[in-house]
XYZ file of C-alpha atoms in Angstrom:
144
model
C -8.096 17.300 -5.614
C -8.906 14.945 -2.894
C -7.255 14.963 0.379
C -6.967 12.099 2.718
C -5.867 11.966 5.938
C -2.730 9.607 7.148
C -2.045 8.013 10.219
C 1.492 8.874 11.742
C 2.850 5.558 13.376
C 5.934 6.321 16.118
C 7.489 2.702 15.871
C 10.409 4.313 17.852
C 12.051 6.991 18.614
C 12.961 9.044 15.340
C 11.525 6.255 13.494
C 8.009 6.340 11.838
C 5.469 5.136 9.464
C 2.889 6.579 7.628
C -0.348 4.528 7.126
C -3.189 5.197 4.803
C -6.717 3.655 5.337
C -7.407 1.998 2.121
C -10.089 -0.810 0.503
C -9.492 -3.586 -1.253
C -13.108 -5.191 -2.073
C -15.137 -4.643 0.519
C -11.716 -4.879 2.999
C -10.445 -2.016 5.233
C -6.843 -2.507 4.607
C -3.868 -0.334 6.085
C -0.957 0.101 3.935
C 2.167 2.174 4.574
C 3.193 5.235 2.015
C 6.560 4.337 0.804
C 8.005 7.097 -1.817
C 11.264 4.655 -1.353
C 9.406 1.311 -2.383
C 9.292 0.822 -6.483
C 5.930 -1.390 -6.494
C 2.727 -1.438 -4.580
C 2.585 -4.342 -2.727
C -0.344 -6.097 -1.241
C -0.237 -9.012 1.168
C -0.716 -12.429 -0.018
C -2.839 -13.836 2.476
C -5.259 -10.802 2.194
C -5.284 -11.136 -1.702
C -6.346 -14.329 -1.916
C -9.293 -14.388 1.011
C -10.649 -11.092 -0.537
C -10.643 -11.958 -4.139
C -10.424 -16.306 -4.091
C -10.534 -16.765 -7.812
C -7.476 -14.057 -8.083
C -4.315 -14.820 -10.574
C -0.988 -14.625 -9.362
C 1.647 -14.785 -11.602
C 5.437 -14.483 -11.306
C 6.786 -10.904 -11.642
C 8.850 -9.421 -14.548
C 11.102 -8.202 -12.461
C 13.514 -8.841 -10.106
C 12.850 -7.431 -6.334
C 15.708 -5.781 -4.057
C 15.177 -4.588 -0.467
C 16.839 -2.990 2.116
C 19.063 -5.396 3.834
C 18.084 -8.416 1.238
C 18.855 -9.770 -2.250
C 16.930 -9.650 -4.952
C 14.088 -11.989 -5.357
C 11.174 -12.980 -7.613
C 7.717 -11.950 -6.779
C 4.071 -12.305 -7.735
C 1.922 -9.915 -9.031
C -1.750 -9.770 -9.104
C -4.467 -7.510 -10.957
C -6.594 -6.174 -7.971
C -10.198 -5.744 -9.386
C -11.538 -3.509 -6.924
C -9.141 -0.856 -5.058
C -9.868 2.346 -3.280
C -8.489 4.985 -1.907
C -11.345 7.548 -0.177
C -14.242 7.587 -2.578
C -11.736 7.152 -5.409
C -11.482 3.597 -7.523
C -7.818 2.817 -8.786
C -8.779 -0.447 -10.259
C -7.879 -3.002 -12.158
C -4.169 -2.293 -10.503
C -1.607 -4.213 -10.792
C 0.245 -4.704 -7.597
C 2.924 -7.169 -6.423
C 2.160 -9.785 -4.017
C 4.157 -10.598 -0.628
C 3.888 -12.102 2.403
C 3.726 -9.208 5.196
C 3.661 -12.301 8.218
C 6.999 -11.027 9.667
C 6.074 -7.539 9.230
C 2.806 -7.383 10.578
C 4.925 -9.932 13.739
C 6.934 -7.138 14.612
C 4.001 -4.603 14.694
C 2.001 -6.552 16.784
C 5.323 -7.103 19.230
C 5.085 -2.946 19.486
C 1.097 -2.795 19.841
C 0.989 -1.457 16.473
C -1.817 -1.794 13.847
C -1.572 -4.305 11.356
C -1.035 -3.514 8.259
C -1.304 -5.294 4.755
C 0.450 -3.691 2.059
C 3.041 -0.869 0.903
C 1.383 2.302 -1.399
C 4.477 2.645 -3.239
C 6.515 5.116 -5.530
C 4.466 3.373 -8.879
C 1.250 4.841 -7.123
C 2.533 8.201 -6.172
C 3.630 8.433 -9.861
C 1.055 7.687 -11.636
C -1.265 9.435 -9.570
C 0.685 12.486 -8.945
C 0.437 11.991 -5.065
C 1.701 14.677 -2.772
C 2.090 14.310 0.515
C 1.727 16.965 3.392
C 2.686 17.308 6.744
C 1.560 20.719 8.056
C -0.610 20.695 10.801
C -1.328 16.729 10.392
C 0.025 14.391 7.286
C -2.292 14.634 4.453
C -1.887 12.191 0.939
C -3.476 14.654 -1.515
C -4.481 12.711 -5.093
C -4.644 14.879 -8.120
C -7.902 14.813 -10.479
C -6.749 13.077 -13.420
C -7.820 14.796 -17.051
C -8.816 12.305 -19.412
């Protein structure tokens, strides 16, 4: 079992974000832990200046957010993603553009952030999360 540590983001009052220090390449990335969000999502701008020769190809699926209407995506095969010491790659994750996001966290002197660890991830991995004494994301060993 590993056990990594989250950040606990207070956008507001009653209103928060958890953030998990991640890499993607040789990148520090932030993304948020979102049990609620179907795909793992990885900014578009970041994608392409870490990995320049990277294929992005329209999703399968159709999107739907909170407060939008569906939408067609990209999706990308990141070659080289971790989380601690632990390598989830290739991973497929779907790309978006996180400019208006990462707009409104800079308007509340927030860290930026450049991605979503979604409900896929926490899935397949058999994440749990933890919130004792301080928020933990705890990743199962997987058997082969």
């Amino acid at each position: 079992m590993t056990r990594i540590p989250l950040h606990l983001v207070h956008m507001e009052d009653d209103n928060f974000h958890l953030l998990v220090k991640c890499k993607i390449g040789k990148q520090p990335v932030n993304l948020i832990v979102d049990t609620g969000a179907s795909h793992t999502c990885i900014d578009k701008t970041l994608i392409q200046n870490v990995f320049h020769d990277i294929l992005l190809t329209p999703s399968d699926t159709r999107n739907v957010g909170l407060g939008g209407s569906d939408w067609q995506g990209l999706t990308a095969i990141v070659p080289d993603f971790k989380i601690g010491r632990r390598q989830f790659a290739p991973y497929l994750v779907h790309i978006i553009d996180f400019q208006v996001i990462n707009a409104a966290y800079e308007q509340m002197k927030l860290p930026g952030v450049h991605g979503i660890l979604g409900c896929d991830f926490c899935i397949k991995h058999k994440v749990g999360l933890h919130f004792s004494s301080s928020p933990t994301l705890v990743l199962w060993e997987q058997k082969p």
